[in-house]
Phi, psi and omega in degrees: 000148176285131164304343196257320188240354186069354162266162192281180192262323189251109187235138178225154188231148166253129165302175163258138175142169132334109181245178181306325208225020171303289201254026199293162157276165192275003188270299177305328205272330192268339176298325163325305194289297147000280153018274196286322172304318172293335176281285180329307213267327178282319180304278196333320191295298218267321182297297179246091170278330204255001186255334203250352181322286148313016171282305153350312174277336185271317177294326156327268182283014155257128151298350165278281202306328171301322213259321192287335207292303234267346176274326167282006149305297165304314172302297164007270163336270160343294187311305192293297147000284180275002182246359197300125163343159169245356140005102175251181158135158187308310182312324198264326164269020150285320183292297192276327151322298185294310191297325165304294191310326174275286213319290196289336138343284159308212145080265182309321184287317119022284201271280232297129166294138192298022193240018159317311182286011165281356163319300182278355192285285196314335183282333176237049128272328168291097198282339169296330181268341178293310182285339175285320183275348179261320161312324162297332168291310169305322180283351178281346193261358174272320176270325176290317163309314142300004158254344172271011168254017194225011167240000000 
């Protein structure tokens, strides 16, 4: 504030109402956000099954691409963790299963030798389980997204 008049230098007025991320608790904010990441990436899954066939073998033999996979897991991870409610109750511990799961997810791409991933070469090379795992994603991101408006 200026010293000379007492007002502030910047004043911003907000409509009234509700937004996506007003009043959530950080469990709601993450089930949204989650949510909403899992309903696209499943739609993505389900859209391009025959583009994801070789992704196991492409994140396998480039090491940059192996390195960016395992720092946005990781950060993720972290991110979801140190910001998650102390909370208990089921939405928060859906919140921390997922946030273990990117945390270790990072961790194994980090460490894991490249030839760990033909495990995943055979899972998306079956394209009936790629379409079965992207439905499934939508619908999780379909529920996570309904326990974060509804808590």
């Amino acid at each position: 504030m200026p010293a000379a008049t007492g007002m502030p230098i910047l004043s911003v007025s907000r409509k009234e109402g509700p937004t996506m991320f007003d009043t959530a608790s950080m469990t709601d904010f993450w089930l949204r956000v989650l949510g909403l990441y899992f309903l696209v990436a499943g739609l993505g899954v389900f859209a391009q099954v025959d583009k994801l066939a070789g992704l196991a073998t492409e994140i396998r033999e480039n090491a940059l691409l192996r390195w960016l996979s395992a720092i946005l897991a990781f950060a993720v991870g972290v991110l979801i963790l140190a910001t998650r409610d102390g909370s208990g109750g089921g939405p928060a511990m859906i919140v921390s299963i997922i946030g273990w799961v990117s945390l270790i997810k990072g961790i194994f791409l980090f460490v894991a030798p490249p030839a760990l991933f033909g495990f995943y070469d055979s899972l998306l090379a079956n394209r009936t389980v790629l379409r079965v795992w992207g439905v499934a994603i939508v619908l999780a991101g379909g529920g996570l997204i309904w326990l974060g408006y509804s808590g």
